[in-house]
Amino acid sequence: MRIYAAAGALFGWFALALQLYLVLVQSRAGLAMLGAVITYFSFFTILTNLLVAAVFTAIAIQPAAGWVRFFLSPSLQAGTTVYIAIVGLVYQLLLRQLWNPQGAQWVADVLLHAVIPVGYVLYWLLFGPRTGLRWENAVGWLVYPGVYLVYVLARGAVSGLYPYPFVDVNVLGYGGVSARAAGLMLVFLGMGLLVVAVGRWTRERSFRAFSLLL
C-alpha cells in the first residue's frame, strides 16, 4: 500500500508542478504571473489534486507528525474519493470537448483529470480505511465544494473571471449559476452516499470474512 501511495504522490506532485510551470510560462512575468498563480489555485481540479497528493504523501511516510494523522482520517480519505471522482467525471462529461491540449499540457491534463482520479479511487477501494463512516458524512463533505463555490463567485464578482463555464455569472447570470450549483451539490451528495454505502458494505463483508476465519 505504501508503495502504491508513494507512486500516487509522485504522479500527483509532478502533475501539479507541471501545470503550475505551464501557467507561469504563459503569464511570463510581473503582475500577470501573480494573477496566473491566483487563477491556478482557483480551480477545483487543482485544489482537489493537492488534497489527493497530500493524502498519498501522508500514507507513504507514516507514522510521523500530527499533520500526517489528519490526512489518514477515514472520513477525510473517503471524502477525497468523492471529490476526485467528481473531478474526473465532470471533466470527461462536460469539459473535455471544450479544448484540445497538446504536448506537455496534454500530459498535465491527462494526469490531473484521468490518471490521478482513477488511481486514487482504486486506492480507496482496495486499501482505504472504512472505520467510522456514517451516512451524515455525506452531508459534511458538502462543506468543501460549498466553500469553493462561495469563493469563486466572490472572486468572479471582483475580477469577472470564472474558472468553469457552469459557474460563469457573465454568461448564465446568478439564477443560471445557482441552478447548476444546486445540481452539482446533489451530485456531490449522491456520490458521498455511494461512497459511504460502499465503505460500510465492504467493511461489513471484511469483518464477516474475518469472523469466519476465527
GROMACS .gro file of N, CA and C in nm, residues 41-116:
model
  228
   41PHE      N    1  -0.475   2.842  -0.844
   41PHE     CA    2  -0.532   2.790  -0.719
   41PHE      C    3  -0.682   2.814  -0.708
   42SER      N    4  -0.744   2.865  -0.814
   42SER     CA    5  -0.888   2.886  -0.814
   42SER      C    6  -0.964   2.775  -0.884
   43PHE      N    7  -0.892   2.674  -0.932
   43PHE     CA    8  -0.956   2.560  -0.997
   43PHE      C    9  -0.980   2.448  -0.897
   44PHE      N   10  -1.102   2.397  -0.895
   44PHE     CA   11  -1.136   2.285  -0.807
   44PHE      C   12  -1.048   2.165  -0.837
   45THR      N   13  -1.014   2.148  -0.963
   45THR     CA   14  -0.926   2.037  -1.003
   45THR      C   15  -0.791   2.046  -0.933
   46ILE      N   16  -0.732   2.164  -0.931
   46ILE     CA   17  -0.601   2.182  -0.868
   46ILE      C   18  -0.610   2.159  -0.718
   47LEU      N   19  -0.707   2.222  -0.653
   47LEU     CA   20  -0.720   2.209  -0.508
   47LEU      C   21  -0.744   2.064  -0.467
   48THR      N   22  -0.825   1.993  -0.545
   48THR     CA   23  -0.856   1.854  -0.511
   48THR      C   24  -0.738   1.763  -0.538
   49ASN      N   25  -0.664   1.789  -0.645
   49ASN     CA   26  -0.542   1.711  -0.669
   49ASN      C   27  -0.436   1.739  -0.563
   50LEU      N   28  -0.431   1.861  -0.510
   50LEU     CA   29  -0.343   1.890  -0.397
   50LEU      C   30  -0.382   1.806  -0.276
   51LEU      N   31  -0.512   1.794  -0.252
   51LEU     CA   32  -0.559   1.712  -0.141
   51LEU      C   33  -0.521   1.566  -0.161
   52VAL      N   34  -0.539   1.515  -0.282
   52VAL     CA   35  -0.502   1.377  -0.312
   52VAL      C   36  -0.352   1.355  -0.292
   53ALA      N   37  -0.270   1.448  -0.343
   53ALA     CA   38  -0.125   1.436  -0.328
   53ALA      C   39  -0.085   1.437  -0.181
   54ALA      N   40  -0.153   1.520  -0.100
   54ALA     CA   41  -0.123   1.525   0.043
   54ALA      C   42  -0.160   1.394   0.112
   55VAL      N   43  -0.276   1.337   0.076
   55VAL     CA   44  -0.317   1.209   0.134
   55VAL      C   45  -0.218   1.099   0.097
   56PHE      N   46  -0.184   1.090  -0.030
   56PHE     CA   47  -0.088   0.988  -0.073
   56PHE      C   48   0.046   1.006  -0.002
   57THR      N   49   0.091   1.130   0.013
   57THR     CA   50   0.218   1.156   0.081
   57THR      C   51   0.212   1.112   0.226
   58ALA      N   52   0.101   1.144   0.294
   58ALA     CA   53   0.085   1.104   0.434
   58ALA      C   54   0.088   0.953   0.449
   59ILE      N   55   0.023   0.882   0.359
   59ILE     CA   56   0.022   0.735   0.365
   59ILE      C   57   0.162   0.680   0.344
   60ALA      N   58   0.235   0.740   0.251
   60ALA     CA   59   0.368   0.689   0.216
   60ALA      C   60   0.470   0.709   0.326
   61ILE      N   61   0.456   0.817   0.407
   61ILE     CA   62   0.561   0.847   0.506
   61ILE      C   63   0.519   0.814   0.649
   62GLN      N   64   0.398   0.765   0.671
   62GLN     CA   65   0.354   0.736   0.807
   62GLN      C   66   0.442   0.627   0.870
   63PRO      N   67   0.452   0.621   1.006
   63PRO     CA   68   0.396   0.717   1.101
   63PRO      C   69   0.487   0.838   1.116
   64ALA      N   70   0.427   0.954   1.138
   64ALA     CA   71   0.507   1.075   1.153
   64ALA      C   72   0.427   1.181   1.227
   65ALA      N   73   0.440   1.306   1.186
   65ALA     CA   74   0.384   1.419   1.259
   65ALA      C   75   0.232   1.421   1.258
   66GLY      N   76   0.177   1.517   1.336
   66GLY     CA   77   0.033   1.527   1.351
   66GLY      C   78  -0.041   1.554   1.222
   67TRP      N   79   0.021   1.633   1.131
   67TRP     CA   80  -0.047   1.662   1.006
   67TRP      C   81  -0.070   1.536   0.924
   68VAL      N   82   0.020   1.438   0.940
   68VAL     CA   83   0.004   1.312   0.869
   68VAL      C   84  -0.120   1.239   0.919
   69ARG      N   85  -0.139   1.237   1.050
   69ARG     CA   86  -0.256   1.169   1.106
   69ARG      C   87  -0.386   1.232   1.058
   70PHE      N   88  -0.384   1.363   1.036
   70PHE     CA   89  -0.503   1.431   0.985
   70PHE      C   90  -0.542   1.375   0.849
   71PHE      N   91  -0.445   1.355   0.761
   71PHE     CA   92  -0.475   1.306   0.626
   71PHE      C   93  -0.501   1.155   0.623
   72LEU      N   94  -0.477   1.086   0.735
   72LEU     CA   95  -0.505   0.943   0.741
   72LEU      C   96  -0.646   0.914   0.792
   73SER      N   97  -0.721   1.019   0.826
   73SER     CA   98  -0.857   1.001   0.875
   73SER      C   99  -0.944   0.927   0.774
   74PRO      N  100  -1.018   0.824   0.817
   74PRO     CA  101  -1.106   0.752   0.724
   74PRO      C  102  -1.207   0.844   0.656
   75SER      N  103  -1.262   0.939   0.732
   75SER     CA  104  -1.361   1.030   0.673
   75SER      C  105  -1.297   1.121   0.568
   76LEU      N  106  -1.179   1.172   0.597
   76LEU     CA  107  -1.113   1.260   0.500
   76LEU      C  108  -1.075   1.184   0.374
   77GLN      N  109  -1.024   1.062   0.391
   77GLN     CA  110  -0.985   0.984   0.273
   77GLN      C  111  -1.107   0.946   0.189
   78ALA      N  112  -1.218   0.915   0.255
   78ALA     CA  113  -1.340   0.882   0.180
   78ALA      C  114  -1.395   1.007   0.112
   79GLY      N  115  -1.393   1.121   0.183
   79GLY     CA  116  -1.439   1.245   0.122
   79GLY      C  117  -1.355   1.283   0.002
   80THR      N  118  -1.224   1.261   0.012
   80THR     CA  119  -1.135   1.288  -0.101
   80THR      C  120  -1.171   1.201  -0.221
   81THR      N  121  -1.216   1.079  -0.194
   81THR     CA  122  -1.263   0.992  -0.302
   81THR      C  123  -1.382   1.055  -0.374
   82VAL      N  124  -1.474   1.111  -0.298
   82VAL     CA  125  -1.590   1.180  -0.357
   82VAL      C  126  -1.544   1.293  -0.448
   83TYR      N  127  -1.455   1.378  -0.394
   83TYR     CA  128  -1.413   1.498  -0.468
   83TYR      C  129  -1.337   1.465  -0.595
   84ILE      N  130  -1.241   1.374  -0.586
   84ILE     CA  131  -1.158   1.348  -0.704
   84ILE      C  132  -1.236   1.267  -0.807
   85ALA      N  133  -1.331   1.183  -0.763
   85ALA     CA  134  -1.415   1.111  -0.859
   85ALA      C  135  -1.499   1.210  -0.940
   86ILE      N  136  -1.552   1.312  -0.873
   86ILE     CA  137  -1.633   1.411  -0.944
   86ILE      C  138  -1.547   1.497  -1.034
   87VAL      N  139  -1.423   1.527  -0.992
   87VAL     CA  140  -1.331   1.598  -1.081
   87VAL      C  141  -1.317   1.523  -1.214
   88GLY      N  142  -1.292   1.394  -1.205
   88GLY     CA  143  -1.276   1.315  -1.327
   88GLY      C  144  -1.403   1.307  -1.408
   89LEU      N  145  -1.516   1.282  -1.343
   89LEU     CA  146  -1.642   1.265  -1.415
   89LEU      C  147  -1.688   1.395  -1.482
   90VAL      N  148  -1.682   1.506  -1.409
   90VAL     CA  149  -1.726   1.634  -1.465
   90VAL      C  150  -1.639   1.673  -1.583
   91TYR      N  151  -1.510   1.651  -1.570
   91TYR     CA  152  -1.421   1.687  -1.681
   91TYR      C  153  -1.453   1.603  -1.805
   92GLN      N  154  -1.464   1.473  -1.785
   92GLN     CA  155  -1.486   1.385  -1.900
   92GLN      C  156  -1.623   1.409  -1.964
   93LEU      N  157  -1.723   1.441  -1.885
   93LEU     CA  158  -1.859   1.456  -1.938
   93LEU      C  159  -1.891   1.597  -1.987
   94LEU      N  160  -1.831   1.700  -1.923
   94LEU     CA  161  -1.873   1.837  -1.953
   94LEU      C  162  -1.764   1.927  -2.010
   95LEU      N  163  -1.638   1.899  -1.980
   95LEU     CA  164  -1.534   1.997  -2.012
   95LEU      C  165  -1.433   1.950  -2.117
   96ARG      N  166  -1.419   1.821  -2.132
   96ARG     CA  167  -1.313   1.770  -2.219
   96ARG      C  168  -1.323   1.821  -2.362
   97GLN      N  169  -1.445   1.835  -2.412
   97GLN     CA  170  -1.465   1.874  -2.551
   97GLN      C  171  -1.443   2.023  -2.574
   98LEU      N  172  -1.420   2.100  -2.468
   98LEU     CA  173  -1.406   2.245  -2.481
   98LEU      C  174  -1.267   2.288  -2.526
   99TRP      N  175  -1.168   2.199  -2.520
   99TRP     CA  176  -1.035   2.236  -2.565
   99TRP      C  177  -0.958   2.113  -2.608
  100ASN      N  178  -0.843   2.135  -2.670
  100ASN     CA  179  -0.763   2.025  -2.723
  100ASN      C  180  -0.617   2.046  -2.685
  101PRO      N  181  -0.580   2.013  -2.561
  101PRO     CA  182  -0.442   2.037  -2.516
  101PRO      C  183  -0.341   1.954  -2.594
  102GLN      N  184  -0.221   2.009  -2.608
  102GLN     CA  185  -0.115   1.942  -2.682
  102GLN      C  186   0.012   1.938  -2.597
  103GLY      N  187   0.101   1.845  -2.629
  103GLY     CA  188   0.232   1.841  -2.567
  103GLY      C  189   0.228   1.825  -2.417
  104ALA      N  190   0.306   1.908  -2.346
  104ALA     CA  191   0.314   1.899  -2.200
  104ALA      C  192   0.180   1.929  -2.135
  105GLN      N  193   0.101   2.017  -2.197
  105GLN     CA  194  -0.031   2.046  -2.141
  105GLN      C  195  -0.122   1.924  -2.147
  106TRP      N  196  -0.108   1.844  -2.251
  106TRP     CA  197  -0.185   1.720  -2.261
  106TRP      C  198  -0.145   1.624  -2.150
  107VAL      N  199  -0.014   1.616  -2.121
  107VAL     CA  200   0.035   1.528  -2.014
  107VAL      C  201  -0.026   1.570  -1.880
  108ALA      N  202  -0.019   1.700  -1.850
  108ALA     CA  203  -0.075   1.750  -1.725
  108ALA      C  204  -0.225   1.725  -1.719
  109ASP      N  205  -0.291   1.747  -1.830
  109ASP     CA  206  -0.436   1.730  -1.837
  109ASP      C  207  -0.477   1.586  -1.808
  110VAL      N  208  -0.410   1.492  -1.871
  110VAL     CA  209  -0.442   1.350  -1.852
  110VAL      C  210  -0.414   1.307  -1.709
  111LEU      N  211  -0.303   1.352  -1.654
  111LEU     CA  212  -0.268   1.315  -1.516
  111LEU      C  213  -0.371   1.369  -1.417
  112LEU      N  214  -0.404   1.498  -1.429
  112LEU     CA  215  -0.491   1.563  -1.332
  112LEU      C  216  -0.636   1.520  -1.342
  113HIS      N  217  -0.680   1.485  -1.463
  113HIS     CA  218  -0.823   1.457  -1.483
  113HIS      C  219  -0.856   1.311  -1.506
  114ALA      N  220  -0.755   1.226  -1.525
  114ALA     CA  221  -0.784   1.085  -1.553
  114ALA      C  222  -0.699   0.991  -1.467
  115VAL      N  223  -0.567   0.998  -1.482
  115VAL     CA  224  -0.479   0.903  -1.413
  115VAL      C  225  -0.492   0.914  -1.262
  116ILE      N  226  -0.482   1.035  -1.209
  116ILE     CA  227  -0.487   1.052  -1.064
  116ILE      C  228  -0.626   1.024  -1.008
   0.00000   0.00000   0.00000
